mmCIF file of C-alpha atoms in Angstrom:
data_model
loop_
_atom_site.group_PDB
_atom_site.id
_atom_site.type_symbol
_atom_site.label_atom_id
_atom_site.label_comp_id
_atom_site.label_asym_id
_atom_site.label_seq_id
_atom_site.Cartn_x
_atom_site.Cartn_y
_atom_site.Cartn_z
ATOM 1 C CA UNK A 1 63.661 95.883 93.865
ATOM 2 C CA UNK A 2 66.771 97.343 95.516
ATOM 3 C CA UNK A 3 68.304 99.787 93.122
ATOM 4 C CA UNK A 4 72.221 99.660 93.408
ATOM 5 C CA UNK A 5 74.869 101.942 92.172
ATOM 6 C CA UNK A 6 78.256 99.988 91.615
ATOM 7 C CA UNK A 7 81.693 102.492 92.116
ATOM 8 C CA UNK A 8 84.612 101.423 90.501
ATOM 9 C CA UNK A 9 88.197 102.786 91.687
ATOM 10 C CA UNK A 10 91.162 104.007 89.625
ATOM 11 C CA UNK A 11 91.024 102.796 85.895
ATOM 12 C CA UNK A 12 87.779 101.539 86.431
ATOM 13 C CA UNK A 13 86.761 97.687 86.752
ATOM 14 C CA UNK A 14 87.631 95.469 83.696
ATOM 15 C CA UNK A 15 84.740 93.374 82.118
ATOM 16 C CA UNK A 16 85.802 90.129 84.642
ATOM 17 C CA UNK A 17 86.196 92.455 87.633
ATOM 18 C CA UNK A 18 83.349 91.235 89.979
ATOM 19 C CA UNK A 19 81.669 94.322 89.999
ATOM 20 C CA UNK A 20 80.936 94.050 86.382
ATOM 21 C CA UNK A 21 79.803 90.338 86.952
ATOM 22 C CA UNK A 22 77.503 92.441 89.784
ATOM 23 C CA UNK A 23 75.798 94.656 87.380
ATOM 24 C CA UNK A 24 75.679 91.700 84.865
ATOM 25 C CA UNK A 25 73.538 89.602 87.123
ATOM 26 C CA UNK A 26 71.705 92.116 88.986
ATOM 27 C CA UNK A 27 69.221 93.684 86.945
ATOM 28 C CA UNK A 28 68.657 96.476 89.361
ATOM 29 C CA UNK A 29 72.332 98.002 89.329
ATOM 30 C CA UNK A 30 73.921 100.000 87.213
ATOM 31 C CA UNK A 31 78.018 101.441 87.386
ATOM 32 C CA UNK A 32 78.933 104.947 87.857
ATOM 33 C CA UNK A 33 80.699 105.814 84.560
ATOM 34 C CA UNK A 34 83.041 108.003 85.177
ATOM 35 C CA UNK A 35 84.532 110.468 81.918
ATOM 36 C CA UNK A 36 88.384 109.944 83.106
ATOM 37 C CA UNK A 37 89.470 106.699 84.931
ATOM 38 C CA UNK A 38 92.647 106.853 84.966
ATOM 39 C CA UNK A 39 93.183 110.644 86.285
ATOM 40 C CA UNK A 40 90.470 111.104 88.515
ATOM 41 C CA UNK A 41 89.282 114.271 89.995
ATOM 42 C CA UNK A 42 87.255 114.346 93.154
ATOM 43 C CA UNK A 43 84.699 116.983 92.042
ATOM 44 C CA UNK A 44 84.295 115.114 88.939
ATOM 45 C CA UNK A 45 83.677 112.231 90.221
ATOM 46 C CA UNK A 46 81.307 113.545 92.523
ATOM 47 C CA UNK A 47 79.095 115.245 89.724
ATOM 48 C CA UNK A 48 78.637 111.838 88.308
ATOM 49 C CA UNK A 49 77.636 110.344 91.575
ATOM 50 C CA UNK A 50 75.033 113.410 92.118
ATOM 51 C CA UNK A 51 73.992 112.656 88.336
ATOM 52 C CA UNK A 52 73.215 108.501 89.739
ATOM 53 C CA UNK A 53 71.685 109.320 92.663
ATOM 54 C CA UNK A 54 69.439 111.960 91.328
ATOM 55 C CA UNK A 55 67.663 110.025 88.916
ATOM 56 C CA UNK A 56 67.094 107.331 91.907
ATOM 57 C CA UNK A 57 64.230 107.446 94.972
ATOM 58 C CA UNK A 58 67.139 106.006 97.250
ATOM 59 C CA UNK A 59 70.253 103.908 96.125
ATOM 60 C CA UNK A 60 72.972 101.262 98.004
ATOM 61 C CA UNK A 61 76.350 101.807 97.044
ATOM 62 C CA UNK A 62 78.448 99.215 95.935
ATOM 63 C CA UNK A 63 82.210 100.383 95.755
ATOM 64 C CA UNK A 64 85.848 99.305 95.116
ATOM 65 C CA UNK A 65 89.121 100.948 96.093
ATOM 66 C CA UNK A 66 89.210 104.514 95.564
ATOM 67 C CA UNK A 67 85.460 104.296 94.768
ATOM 68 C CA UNK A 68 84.790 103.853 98.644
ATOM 69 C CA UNK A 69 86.226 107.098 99.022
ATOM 70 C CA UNK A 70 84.430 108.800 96.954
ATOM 71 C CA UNK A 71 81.448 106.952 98.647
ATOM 72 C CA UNK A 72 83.195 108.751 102.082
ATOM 73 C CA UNK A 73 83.410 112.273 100.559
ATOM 74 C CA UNK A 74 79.629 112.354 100.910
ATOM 75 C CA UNK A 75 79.551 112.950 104.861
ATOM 76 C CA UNK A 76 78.544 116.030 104.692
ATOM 77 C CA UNK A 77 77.080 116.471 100.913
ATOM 78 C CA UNK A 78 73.638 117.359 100.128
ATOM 79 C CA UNK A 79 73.222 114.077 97.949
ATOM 80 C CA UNK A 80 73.466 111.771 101.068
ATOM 81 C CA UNK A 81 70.394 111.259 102.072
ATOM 82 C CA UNK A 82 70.007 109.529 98.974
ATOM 83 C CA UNK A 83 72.383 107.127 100.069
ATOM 84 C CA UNK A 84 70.647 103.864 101.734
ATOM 85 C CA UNK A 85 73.559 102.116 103.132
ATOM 86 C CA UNK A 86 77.491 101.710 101.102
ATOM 87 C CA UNK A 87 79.365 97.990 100.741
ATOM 88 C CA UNK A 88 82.640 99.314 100.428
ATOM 89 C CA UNK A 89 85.049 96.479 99.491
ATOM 90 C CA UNK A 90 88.979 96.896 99.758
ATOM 91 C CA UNK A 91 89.061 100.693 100.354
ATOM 92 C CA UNK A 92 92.377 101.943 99.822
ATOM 93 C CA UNK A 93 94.141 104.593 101.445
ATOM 94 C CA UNK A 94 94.440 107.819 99.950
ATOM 95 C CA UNK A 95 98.226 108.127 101.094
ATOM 96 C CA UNK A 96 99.216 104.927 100.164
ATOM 97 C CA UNK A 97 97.634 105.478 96.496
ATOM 98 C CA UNK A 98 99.033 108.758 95.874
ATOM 99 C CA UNK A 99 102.287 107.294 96.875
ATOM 100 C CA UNK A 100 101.759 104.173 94.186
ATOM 101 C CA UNK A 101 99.878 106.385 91.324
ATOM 102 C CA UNK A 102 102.051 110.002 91.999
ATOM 103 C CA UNK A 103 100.419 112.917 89.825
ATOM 104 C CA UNK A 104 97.494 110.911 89.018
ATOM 105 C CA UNK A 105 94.945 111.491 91.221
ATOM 106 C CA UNK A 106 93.480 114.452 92.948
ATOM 107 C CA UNK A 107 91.300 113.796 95.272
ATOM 108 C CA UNK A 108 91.308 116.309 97.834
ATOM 109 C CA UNK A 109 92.020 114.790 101.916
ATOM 110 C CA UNK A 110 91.559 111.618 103.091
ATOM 111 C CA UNK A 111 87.284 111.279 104.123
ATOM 112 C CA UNK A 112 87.720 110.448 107.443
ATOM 113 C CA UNK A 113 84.121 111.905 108.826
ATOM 114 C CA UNK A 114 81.588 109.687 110.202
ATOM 115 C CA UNK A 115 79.091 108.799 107.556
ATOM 116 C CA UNK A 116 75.432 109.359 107.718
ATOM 117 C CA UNK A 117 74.353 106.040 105.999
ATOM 118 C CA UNK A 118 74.672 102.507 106.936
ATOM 119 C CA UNK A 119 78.524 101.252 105.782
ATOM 120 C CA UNK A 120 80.058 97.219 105.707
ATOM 121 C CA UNK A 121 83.872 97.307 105.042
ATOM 122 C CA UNK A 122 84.888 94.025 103.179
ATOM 123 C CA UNK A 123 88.955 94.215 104.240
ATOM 124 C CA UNK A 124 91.491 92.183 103.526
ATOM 125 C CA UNK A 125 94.598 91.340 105.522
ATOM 126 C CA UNK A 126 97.304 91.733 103.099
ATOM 127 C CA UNK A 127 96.075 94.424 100.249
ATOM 128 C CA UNK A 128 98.961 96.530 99.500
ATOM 129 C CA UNK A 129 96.436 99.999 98.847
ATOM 130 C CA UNK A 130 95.431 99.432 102.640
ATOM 131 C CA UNK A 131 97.687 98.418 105.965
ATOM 132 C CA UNK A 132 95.509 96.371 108.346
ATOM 133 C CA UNK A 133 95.989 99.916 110.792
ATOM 134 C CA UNK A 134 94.615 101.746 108.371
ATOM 135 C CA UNK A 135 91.833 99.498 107.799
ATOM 136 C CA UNK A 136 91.079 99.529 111.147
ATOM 137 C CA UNK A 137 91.511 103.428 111.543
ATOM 138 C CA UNK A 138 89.376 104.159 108.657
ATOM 139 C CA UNK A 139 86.618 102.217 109.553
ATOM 140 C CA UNK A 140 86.694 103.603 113.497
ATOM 141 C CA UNK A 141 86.408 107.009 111.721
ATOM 142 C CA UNK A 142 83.791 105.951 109.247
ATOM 143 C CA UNK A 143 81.865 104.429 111.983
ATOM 144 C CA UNK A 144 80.884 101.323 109.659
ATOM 145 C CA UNK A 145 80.757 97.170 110.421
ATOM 146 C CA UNK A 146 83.826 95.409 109.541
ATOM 147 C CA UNK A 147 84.412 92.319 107.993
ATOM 148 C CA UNK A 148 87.805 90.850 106.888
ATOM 149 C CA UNK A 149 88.416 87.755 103.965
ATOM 150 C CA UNK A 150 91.975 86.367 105.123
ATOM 151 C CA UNK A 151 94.872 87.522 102.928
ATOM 152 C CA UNK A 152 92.864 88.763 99.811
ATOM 153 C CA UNK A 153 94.895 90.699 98.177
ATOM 154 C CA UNK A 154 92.942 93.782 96.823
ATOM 155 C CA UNK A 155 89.690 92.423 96.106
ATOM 156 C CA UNK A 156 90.115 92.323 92.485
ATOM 157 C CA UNK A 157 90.955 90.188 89.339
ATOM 158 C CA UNK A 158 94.624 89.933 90.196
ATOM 159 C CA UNK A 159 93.683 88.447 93.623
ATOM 160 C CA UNK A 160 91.652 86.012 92.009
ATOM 161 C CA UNK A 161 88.363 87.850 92.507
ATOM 162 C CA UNK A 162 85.902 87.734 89.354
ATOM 163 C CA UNK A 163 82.875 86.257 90.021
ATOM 164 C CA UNK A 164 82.247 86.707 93.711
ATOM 165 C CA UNK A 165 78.974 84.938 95.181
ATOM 166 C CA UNK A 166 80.377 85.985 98.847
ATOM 167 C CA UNK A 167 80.061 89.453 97.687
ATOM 168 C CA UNK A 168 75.900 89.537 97.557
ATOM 169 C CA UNK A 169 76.123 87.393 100.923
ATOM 170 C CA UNK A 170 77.745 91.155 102.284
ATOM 171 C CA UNK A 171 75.349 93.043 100.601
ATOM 172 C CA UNK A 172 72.466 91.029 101.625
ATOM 173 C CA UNK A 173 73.869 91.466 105.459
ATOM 174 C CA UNK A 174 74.194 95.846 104.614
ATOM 175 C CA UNK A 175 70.310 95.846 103.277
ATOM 176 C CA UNK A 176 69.038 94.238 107.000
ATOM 177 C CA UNK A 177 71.338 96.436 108.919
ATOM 178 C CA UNK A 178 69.837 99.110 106.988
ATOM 179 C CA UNK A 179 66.640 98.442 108.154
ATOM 180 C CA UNK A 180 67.336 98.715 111.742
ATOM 181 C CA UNK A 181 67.363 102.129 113.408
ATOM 182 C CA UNK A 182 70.623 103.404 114.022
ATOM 183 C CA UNK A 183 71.523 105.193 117.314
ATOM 184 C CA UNK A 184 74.003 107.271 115.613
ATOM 185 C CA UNK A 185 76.154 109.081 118.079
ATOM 186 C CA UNK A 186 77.725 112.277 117.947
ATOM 187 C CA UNK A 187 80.467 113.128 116.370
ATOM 188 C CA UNK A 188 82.155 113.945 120.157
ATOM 189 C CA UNK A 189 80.777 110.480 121.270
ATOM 190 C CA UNK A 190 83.377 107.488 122.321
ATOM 191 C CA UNK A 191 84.014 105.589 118.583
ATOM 192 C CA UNK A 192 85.848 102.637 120.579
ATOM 193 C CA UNK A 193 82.678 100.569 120.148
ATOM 194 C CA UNK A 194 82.106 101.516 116.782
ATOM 195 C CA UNK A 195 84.382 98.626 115.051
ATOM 196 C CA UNK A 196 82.686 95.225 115.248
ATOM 197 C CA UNK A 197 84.985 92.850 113.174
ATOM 198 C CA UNK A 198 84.230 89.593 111.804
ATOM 199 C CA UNK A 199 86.762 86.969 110.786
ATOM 200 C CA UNK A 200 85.905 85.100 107.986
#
């Protein structure tokens, strides 16, 4: 049994957000309950991710939003190499979200290091937390697989996303690449190769 963490984003995930319907239907996952949604704090955050992953042998994240960055924060944190691979699904960018939420949210810099885990991107081409650019610029850094759903919106119940079948299809795709060695280069190394998009 794979066990799954699932990382909501600012304000949390309502009850028809498919990440609920994830946790729902998959006995093995559980969400990240975090004490303040709607101000979030970085270290905060963090502590309740350490909490999850510390009572696991070995977890795959499943994240939305500003949850993928908190999924990217742990580069270079201790709790890591807990981390078996991250789906990280309409990440948005810190800029852009300050900009849209001002005074809410303090979250340190944007987590551009390479992370030490597996990592699919689920984009889309017209999500207003996220330019295509940035998508692109955040995944180069991240050094994760990319694959983009047309002109999705954010990912979410106002794009239309509850229930999302697709969604395990992604995971299913993370848990093989996970169990391929990775030749991870270093952080000097060439990242032009790095991006391998799929249109979908």
């Amino acid at each position: 049994m794979i066990q799954t963490l699932v990382i909501p984003g600012l304000n949390g995930s309502s009850d028809e957000h498919w990440q609920r319907h994830w946790v729902r239907e998959r006995v093995s996952s559980s969400v990240v309950e975090q004490e303040n949604w709607t101000c979030p704090v970085l270290a905060h955050w963090q502590a309740k991710l350490d909490e999850a992953l510390s009572n696991t042998d070995g977890a795959f994240l499943v994240a939305h939003s500003l949850g993928c960055l908190l999924a990217a924060s742990y580069a270079g944190r201790r709790g890591a190499g807990l981390i078996r691979g991250a789906l990280l699904v309409a990440p948005c960018s810190l800029e852009t979200t300050l900009q849209m939420h001002p005074c809410m949210i303090d979250f340190g810099i944007e987590p551009l290091e390479r992370l030490p885990f597996p990592s699919l991107v689920v984009g889309s081409l017209n999500d207003p937390y996220m330019s295509v650019p940035q998508l692109e610029r955040h995944v180069k850094a991240w050094g994760s697989d990319l694959v983009t759903i047309g002109f999705s919106g954010h990912i979410n119940v106002a794009s239309g996303f509850g229930r999302w079948p697709q969604g395990y299809d992604f995971f299913e795709r993370l848990v093989r690449s996970s169990m391929v060695p990775q030749p991870w280069p270093s952080a000097a190394a060439s990242r032009s190769d790095l991006v391998r998009p799929l249109f979908r």
